[in-house]
Tab-separated table of C-alpha atoms and ligand atoms in Angstrom:
chain	number	residue	atom	x	y	z
A	71	MET	CA	19.755	-23.616	-20.222
A	72	ALA	CA	16.781	-24.507	-22.388
A	73	GLY	CA	13.250	-24.007	-21.632
A	74	LYS	CA	10.273	-21.441	-22.330
A	75	LEU	CA	12.023	-18.857	-20.437
A	76	ALA	CA	15.965	-19.288	-21.520
A	77	GLY	CA	17.779	-15.971	-21.398
A	78	LYS	CA	14.888	-14.056	-20.178
A	79	VAL	CA	15.257	-11.750	-17.040
A	80	ALA	CA	12.391	-11.548	-14.512
A	81	ILE	CA	11.251	-10.060	-11.793
A	82	VAL	CA	8.606	-11.632	-9.479
A	83	THR	CA	7.477	-9.625	-6.091
A	84	GLY	CA	5.850	-11.482	-3.603
A	85	ALA	CA	8.533	-14.048	-4.081
A	86	GLY	CA	9.089	-15.217	-0.650
A	87	SER	CA	5.484	-17.050	-0.119
A	88	GLY	CA	3.040	-18.353	-1.498
A	89	GLN	CA	1.912	-18.390	-5.294
A	90	GLY	CA	5.259	-15.921	-5.871
A	91	ALA	CA	7.518	-18.514	-4.757
A	92	ALA	CA	6.117	-21.156	-7.045
A	93	ILE	CA	6.218	-18.528	-9.577
A	94	THR	CA	9.943	-18.164	-9.016
A	95	ALA	CA	10.850	-21.600	-8.856
A	96	LEU	CA	9.050	-22.320	-12.220
A	97	PHE	CA	10.273	-19.132	-13.897
A	98	ILE	CA	14.297	-20.429	-13.126
A	99	GLU	CA	13.306	-24.219	-13.897
A	100	GLU	CA	12.501	-22.717	-17.647
A	101	GLY	CA	15.613	-20.769	-17.743
A	102	ALA	CA	15.165	-17.435	-16.413
A	103	LYS	CA	17.062	-15.037	-13.968
A	104	VAL	CA	14.641	-14.040	-11.202
A	105	VAL	CA	15.209	-10.926	-9.163
A	106	LEU	CA	12.974	-11.923	-6.351
A	107	ALA	CA	11.783	-8.965	-4.224
A	108	ASP	CA	9.750	-9.066	-0.825
A	109	VAL	CA	9.853	-7.655	2.371
A	110	ASN	CA	9.741	-11.051	3.900
A	111	GLU	CA	13.471	-11.487	3.594
A	112	ALA	CA	13.207	-15.030	5.761
A	113	GLY	CA	10.885	-16.415	3.005
A	114	MET	CA	13.019	-15.352	0.078
A	115	THR	CA	16.027	-17.388	1.767
A	116	GLU	CA	13.810	-20.483	2.424
A	117	VAL	CA	12.608	-20.122	-1.387
A	118	THR	CA	16.295	-19.563	-2.958
A	119	ALA	CA	18.287	-22.688	-0.613
A	120	HIS	CA	17.896	-25.037	-3.212
A	121	LEU	CA	18.105	-22.785	-6.305
A	122	PRO	CA	20.910	-22.671	-8.212
A	123	ALA	CA	23.284	-19.369	-6.913
A	124	ASP	CA	23.818	-18.180	-10.430
A	125	SER	CA	19.760	-17.801	-11.366
A	126	PHE	CA	18.425	-15.375	-8.891
A	127	ARG	CA	19.345	-12.353	-6.691
A	128	THR	CA	16.959	-11.146	-3.387
A	129	VAL	CA	16.666	-7.543	-2.713
A	130	VAL	CA	14.153	-6.881	0.508
A	131	CYS	CA	12.039	-4.194	-1.220
A	132	ASP	CA	8.443	-2.762	0.134
A	133	VAL	CA	6.148	-2.670	-3.190
A	134	THR	CA	4.800	0.690	-2.081
A	135	GLN	CA	8.254	2.508	-1.421
A	136	ASP	CA	9.672	4.195	-4.990
A	137	ASP	CA	13.001	4.246	-3.980
A	138	GLN	CA	13.037	0.405	-3.119
A	139	VAL	CA	11.283	-0.518	-6.128
A	140	GLY	CA	13.714	1.180	-8.485
A	141	ALA	CA	16.669	-0.455	-6.565
A	142	VAL	CA	14.853	-3.851	-7.282
A	143	VAL	CA	14.976	-2.863	-10.937
A	144	THR	CA	18.464	-1.183	-10.786
A	145	THR	CA	20.163	-4.616	-9.646
A	146	ALA	CA	17.664	-6.708	-12.618
A	147	VAL	CA	20.025	-4.466	-14.696
A	148	ARG	CA	23.133	-4.584	-13.432
A	149	GLU	CA	23.246	-8.360	-12.446
A	150	PHE	CA	21.120	-9.409	-15.580
A	151	GLY	CA	21.265	-6.948	-17.917
A	152	GLY	CA	17.479	-5.845	-18.185
A	153	VAL	CA	14.142	-7.028	-17.619
A	154	ASP	CA	12.043	-9.219	-20.110
A	155	ILE	CA	9.570	-9.929	-17.546
A	156	LEU	CA	7.697	-8.361	-14.131
A	157	GLY	CA	5.632	-10.806	-12.173
A	158	ASN	CA	3.130	-8.538	-9.985
A	159	ILE	CA	2.305	-10.750	-7.634
A	160	ALA	CA	2.677	-9.136	-3.895
A	161	GLY	CA	-0.151	-8.345	-2.200
A	162	ILE	CA	-2.350	-8.694	1.076
A	163	GLY	CA	-5.551	-10.084	1.930
A	164	ALA	CA	-8.680	-8.823	2.909
A	165	ASP	CA	-10.142	-6.539	6.317
A	166	PHE	CA	-13.433	-8.240	7.375
A	167	GLU	CA	-14.552	-5.935	10.115
A	168	PRO	CA	-18.064	-4.092	8.762
A	169	LEU	CA	-17.016	-0.800	6.164
A	170	PRO	CA	-17.975	1.673	8.846
A	171	GLU	CA	-15.555	-0.146	11.909
A	172	VAL	CA	-12.540	-0.538	9.187
A	173	PRO	CA	-9.477	1.595	10.507
A	174	LEU	CA	-8.643	4.088	7.615
A	175	ASP	CA	-4.845	3.534	7.397
A	176	ARG	CA	-6.191	-0.632	6.523
A	177	VAL	CA	-8.034	0.816	3.575
A	178	THR	CA	-4.925	2.714	2.642
A	179	ARG	CA	-2.486	-0.257	2.727
A	180	GLN	CA	-4.778	-2.005	0.614
A	181	PHE	CA	-4.593	0.572	-2.787
A	182	ASP	CA	-0.566	1.361	-1.587
A	183	VAL	CA	0.313	-2.904	-1.618
A	184	ASN	CA	-2.136	-4.122	-4.106
A	185	PHE	CA	-2.358	-0.920	-6.512
A	186	LEU	CA	0.139	1.645	-6.022
A	187	GLY	CA	2.805	-1.299	-5.678
A	188	PRO	CA	2.385	-2.378	-9.319
A	189	TRP	CA	2.144	0.977	-10.553
A	190	LEU	CA	5.501	1.651	-9.014
A	191	PHE	CA	6.784	-1.458	-10.575
A	192	MET	CA	5.644	-0.583	-14.088
A	193	ARG	CA	6.409	3.029	-13.786
A	194	HIS	CA	10.396	1.842	-13.329
A	195	THR	CA	10.337	-1.005	-15.749
A	196	ILE	CA	8.634	0.031	-18.657
A	197	PRO	CA	11.265	2.247	-19.945
A	198	VAL	CA	13.878	-0.744	-19.275
A	199	MET	CA	11.717	-3.298	-21.837
A	200	ILE	CA	11.301	-0.386	-24.077
A	201	GLU	CA	14.927	-0.119	-24.032
A	202	ARG	CA	15.120	-4.091	-24.674
A	203	GLY	CA	12.648	-4.227	-27.256
A	204	GLY	CA	9.624	-5.051	-25.547
A	205	GLY	CA	8.591	-7.423	-22.255
A	206	THR	CA	5.472	-9.081	-20.538
A	207	ILE	CA	3.749	-8.136	-17.088
A	208	ILE	CA	1.942	-10.150	-15.192
A	209	ASN	CA	-0.305	-8.381	-12.664
A	210	ILE	CA	-1.945	-10.781	-10.113
A	211	GLY	CA	-5.665	-9.467	-8.970
A	212	SER	CA	-8.391	-11.583	-7.726
A	213	VAL	CA	-11.848	-12.872	-8.278
A	214	PHE	CA	-12.553	-10.470	-5.824
A	215	GLY	CA	-12.411	-7.602	-8.232
A	216	LEU	CA	-14.446	-8.991	-10.772
A	217	PHE	CA	-17.794	-9.550	-8.346
A	218	GLY	CA	-18.741	-8.604	-5.578
A	219	ASN	CA	-17.421	-9.935	-2.007
A	220	ARG	CA	-19.892	-9.931	0.786
A	221	GLY	CA	-18.223	-10.388	4.508
A	222	ASN	CA	-15.927	-8.065	3.987
A	223	ASN	CA	-15.089	-4.039	3.847
A	224	GLY	CA	-14.596	-4.003	0.259
A	225	ALA	CA	-11.286	-2.224	0.105
A	226	TYR	CA	-9.414	-5.761	-0.760
A	227	GLY	CA	-11.799	-6.507	-3.601
A	228	ALA	CA	-11.604	-2.246	-5.396
A	229	SER	CA	-8.192	-2.196	-4.998
A	230	LYS	CA	-7.970	-5.328	-7.133
A	231	ALA	CA	-10.349	-4.272	-9.388
A	232	ALA	CA	-8.171	-1.100	-9.750
A	233	LEU	CA	-5.107	-3.164	-10.768
A	234	MET	CA	-6.683	-4.810	-13.285
A	235	HIS	CA	-8.412	-2.307	-14.765
A	236	LEU	CA	-4.836	-0.952	-14.669
A	237	THR	CA	-3.373	-3.830	-17.099
A	238	THR	CA	-6.086	-3.366	-19.908
A	239	THR	CA	-5.141	0.377	-19.841
A	240	VAL	CA	-0.799	-0.165	-19.761
A	241	ALA	CA	-1.778	-2.992	-22.633
A	242	GLY	CA	-3.379	-0.594	-24.668
A	243	ASN	CA	-0.768	2.113	-23.845
A	244	TYR	CA	2.034	-0.142	-24.675
A	245	GLY	CA	1.230	-2.762	-27.329
A	246	GLY	CA	3.179	-0.874	-29.493
A	247	ASP	CA	6.215	-1.162	-27.840
A	248	ASN	CA	6.216	-5.173	-27.825
A	249	ILE	CA	4.767	-4.888	-23.830
A	250	ARG	CA	1.969	-7.306	-23.141
A	251	VAL	CA	0.441	-6.745	-19.834
A	252	ASN	CA	-1.921	-9.286	-18.303
A	253	SER	CA	-3.971	-9.962	-15.327
A	254	ILE	CA	-4.669	-13.684	-13.686
A	255	ALA	CA	-7.161	-13.153	-11.139
A	256	PRO	CA	-7.124	-16.210	-8.657
A	257	GLY	CA	-9.993	-17.991	-6.832
A	258	ARG	CA	-8.967	-19.571	-3.342
A	259	ILE	CA	-5.529	-20.352	-3.415
A	260	ASP	CA	-3.639	-22.446	-0.901
A	261	THR	CA	-1.130	-20.149	0.770
A	262	PRO	CA	-0.470	-18.565	3.909
A	263	LEU	CA	-2.522	-15.307	2.777
A	264	ALA	CA	-6.104	-17.224	2.273
A	265	ARG	CA	-5.028	-19.838	5.074
A	266	GLY	CA	-4.850	-16.914	7.191
A	267	ARG	CA	-7.937	-15.392	6.190
A	268	MET	CA	-11.419	-15.566	8.317
A	269	ASP	CA	-13.944	-17.352	6.871
A	270	PHE	CA	-15.450	-15.319	4.550
A	271	ALA	CA	-17.597	-18.103	3.030
A	272	ARG	CA	-19.265	-18.369	6.394
A	273	GLY	CA	-18.954	-14.588	7.425
A	274	ASP	CA	-17.957	-15.800	11.099
A	275	GLN	CA	-15.254	-13.862	12.243
A	276	GLU	CA	-12.604	-16.620	13.406
A	277	ARG	CA	-9.504	-16.617	12.181
A	278	ALA	CA	-8.669	-19.533	10.081
A	279	ALA	CA	-5.081	-20.679	10.275
A	280	ASP	CA	-5.446	-24.292	10.269
A	281	ASP	CA	-8.697	-23.553	8.302
A	282	PRO	CA	-9.670	-27.820	7.098
A	283	ARG	CA	-12.435	-26.457	5.148
A	284	LEU	CA	-9.348	-25.285	3.123
A	285	LYS	CA	-9.088	-29.154	2.403
A	286	ARG	CA	-12.832	-29.896	1.890
A	287	PRO	CA	-14.709	-29.652	-1.550
A	288	SER	CA	-16.546	-26.105	-1.952
A	289	ASN	CA	-19.280	-25.200	-4.515
A	290	ASN	CA	-17.000	-23.887	-7.235
A	291	PRO	CA	-17.245	-26.336	-10.066
A	292	LEU	CA	-13.689	-28.007	-9.512
A	293	GLY	CA	-14.676	-28.680	-5.978
A	294	ARG	CA	-11.498	-28.043	-4.284
A	295	VAL	CA	-8.913	-25.054	-3.216
A	296	GLY	CA	-6.513	-24.496	-6.121
A	297	GLN	CA	-2.324	-24.756	-5.642
A	298	PRO	CA	-0.114	-21.467	-5.801
A	299	SER	CA	2.175	-24.379	-8.736
A	300	GLU	CA	-1.573	-23.825	-10.740
A	301	ILE	CA	-1.164	-20.085	-10.361
A	302	ALA	CA	2.515	-20.641	-11.543
A	303	THR	CA	1.674	-22.344	-15.165
A	304	ALA	CA	-0.706	-19.777	-16.056
A	305	ALA	CA	2.236	-16.896	-14.964
A	306	LEU	CA	4.623	-19.157	-17.151
A	307	PHE	CA	1.870	-18.940	-19.843
A	308	LEU	CA	1.821	-15.444	-19.524
A	309	ALA	CA	5.310	-14.534	-19.152
A	310	SER	CA	6.762	-16.902	-22.395
A	311	GLU	CA	5.868	-16.991	-26.482
A	312	ASP	CA	3.231	-18.878	-25.890
A	313	SER	CA	0.858	-15.930	-25.307
A	314	SER	CA	2.856	-14.062	-28.035
A	315	TYR	CA	-0.883	-12.780	-28.994
A	316	ILE	CA	-2.672	-11.932	-25.639
A	317	THR	CA	-2.608	-8.813	-24.155
A	318	GLY	CA	-5.142	-6.679	-22.269
A	319	ALA	CA	-6.230	-9.960	-20.571
A	320	ILE	CA	-7.603	-11.118	-17.434
A	321	ILE	CA	-7.854	-14.895	-17.065
A	322	PRO	CA	-9.613	-16.346	-14.051
A	323	VAL	CA	-7.195	-18.943	-12.593
A	324	ASP	CA	-10.098	-20.242	-10.166
A	325	GLY	CA	-11.901	-23.706	-10.619
A	326	GLY	CA	-14.926	-21.793	-12.615
A	327	TRP	CA	-15.687	-19.637	-9.181
A	328	VAL	CA	-16.434	-16.663	-12.018
A	329	ALA	CA	-17.860	-18.842	-14.903
A	330	ALA	CA	-20.450	-20.217	-11.878
A	331	GLY	CA	-21.921	-16.717	-10.814
A	332	GLY	CA	-19.112	-15.924	-8.096
A	333	GLY	CA	-20.672	-15.915	-4.604
A	334	PRO	CA	-18.692	-15.920	-1.105
A	335	ALA	CA	-18.322	-19.784	-0.997
A	336	GLY	CA	-16.398	-20.570	-4.442
A	337	GLY	CA	-12.986	-21.112	-3.068
B	458	LIG	N1	-4.427	-16.910	-1.878
B	458	LIG	C1	-5.479	-16.659	-2.625
B	458	LIG	O1	-6.820	-17.480	-2.089
B	458	LIG	C2	-5.315	-15.465	-3.447
B	458	LIG	C3	-6.745	-15.159	-3.924
B	458	LIG	C4	-6.442	-14.118	-5.161
B	458	LIG	C5	-5.725	-13.258	-5.022
B	458	LIG	N2	-4.399	-13.426	-4.467
B	458	LIG	C6	-3.350	-12.731	-4.478
B	458	LIG	O2	-2.288	-13.215	-5.158
B	458	LIG	C7	-1.096	-12.636	-4.472
B	458	LIG	C8	-0.145	-13.699	-3.791
B	458	LIG	O3	-0.330	-13.916	-2.658
B	458	LIG	P1	-0.457	-15.845	-2.031
B	458	LIG	O4	-1.680	-16.030	-1.966
B	458	LIG	O5	0.539	-15.909	-2.499
B	458	LIG	O6	-0.044	-14.872	-0.262
B	458	LIG	P2	1.356	-15.228	0.845
B	458	LIG	O7	1.022	-14.342	1.663
B	458	LIG	O8	1.557	-16.168	0.689
B	458	LIG	O9	2.197	-14.316	-0.240
B	458	LIG	C9	2.626	-12.610	-0.435
B	458	LIG	C10	3.700	-12.294	-0.395
B	458	LIG	O10	3.780	-10.562	-0.706
B	458	LIG	C11	4.328	-10.221	-0.021
B	458	LIG	N3	4.364	-8.702	0.394
B	458	LIG	C12	2.888	-8.487	0.912
B	458	LIG	N4	3.359	-7.293	1.516
B	458	LIG	C13	4.242	-6.820	0.710
B	458	LIG	C14	5.029	-5.506	0.407
B	458	LIG	N5	4.545	-4.187	1.074
B	458	LIG	N6	6.207	-5.154	-0.364
B	458	LIG	C15	6.745	-6.529	-0.955
B	458	LIG	N7	6.254	-7.850	0.005
B	458	LIG	C16	5.105	-7.605	0.038
B	458	LIG	C17	4.060	-10.842	1.426
B	458	LIG	O11	5.645	-10.651	2.264
B	458	LIG	C18	4.262	-12.369	1.112
B	458	LIG	O12	5.964	-13.258	1.004
B	458	LIG	C19	-1.278	-11.160	-3.761
B	458	LIG	O13	-1.601	-9.771	-4.637
B	458	LIG	C20	-2.460	-12.154	-3.012
B	458	LIG	O14	-3.576	-10.637	-3.262
B	458	LIG	C21	-4.675	-14.797	-3.046
């Protein structure tokens, strides 16, 4: 099949929803074989319902569990012959209790899912990529890892800052093996994660499952919330040869939120 990722094998975590689902669909459209990894089995079934059966495999995986992560990489090697692209997309959103009130296990869970998970996937994937002669890794960070996020307890942004820092370090260590490692820092993207958030923009404590404000203009320069497809096209750029001289980069895809100085009401 022709396409920017023809002949490539990708692992996409968090593929059962939102940005991971959009990335999976676009990678397959561009010719890749994709192993989807997510705790959300029903989501993966839905995402793959209309995809060609020979273009994907699904593995139920909690990214915080080393053996389950290893099983995803083993599946990619067994079924498709290796791994060229790793998309670390799975993540959990911010918690909004004041810092002194947040349960400790919620803080450690932020770091387990958002930092340790991608770390484990890199641990299992890098040797396979080296054997194959190179690869590309995309870690989804967040604008909240680039500036303070008034209104939440800080663990989410810190976990994403740690992941984006890890991105630069791994890029430095594995450029000689032809492995490129980059991060996307999304702004507010219209997915279940963002929709389920409390309204950090106003600092109120209501869940906002059907938040009409997601559809309203905001104060980021482009004046709107982003779509998962707009993260997928950035991920395709980083996964493909179009970005062949880019590694260790943190790329905001945020409607200009970071450029405009950040702040709580940017998305
Ligand atoms: N939506 C936003 O506004 C926004 C902004 C910045 C960054 N992000 C980041 O983008 C990434 C994708 O999120 P999304 O917006 O598509 O949200 P989403 O909730 O639609 O998708 C996240 C997916 O990750 C999966 N997941 C969660 N914990 C997991 C675990 N332990 N193991 C395996 N899978 C797990 C979920 O099941 C879900 O399918 C996340 O890392 C998130 O932190 C989102």
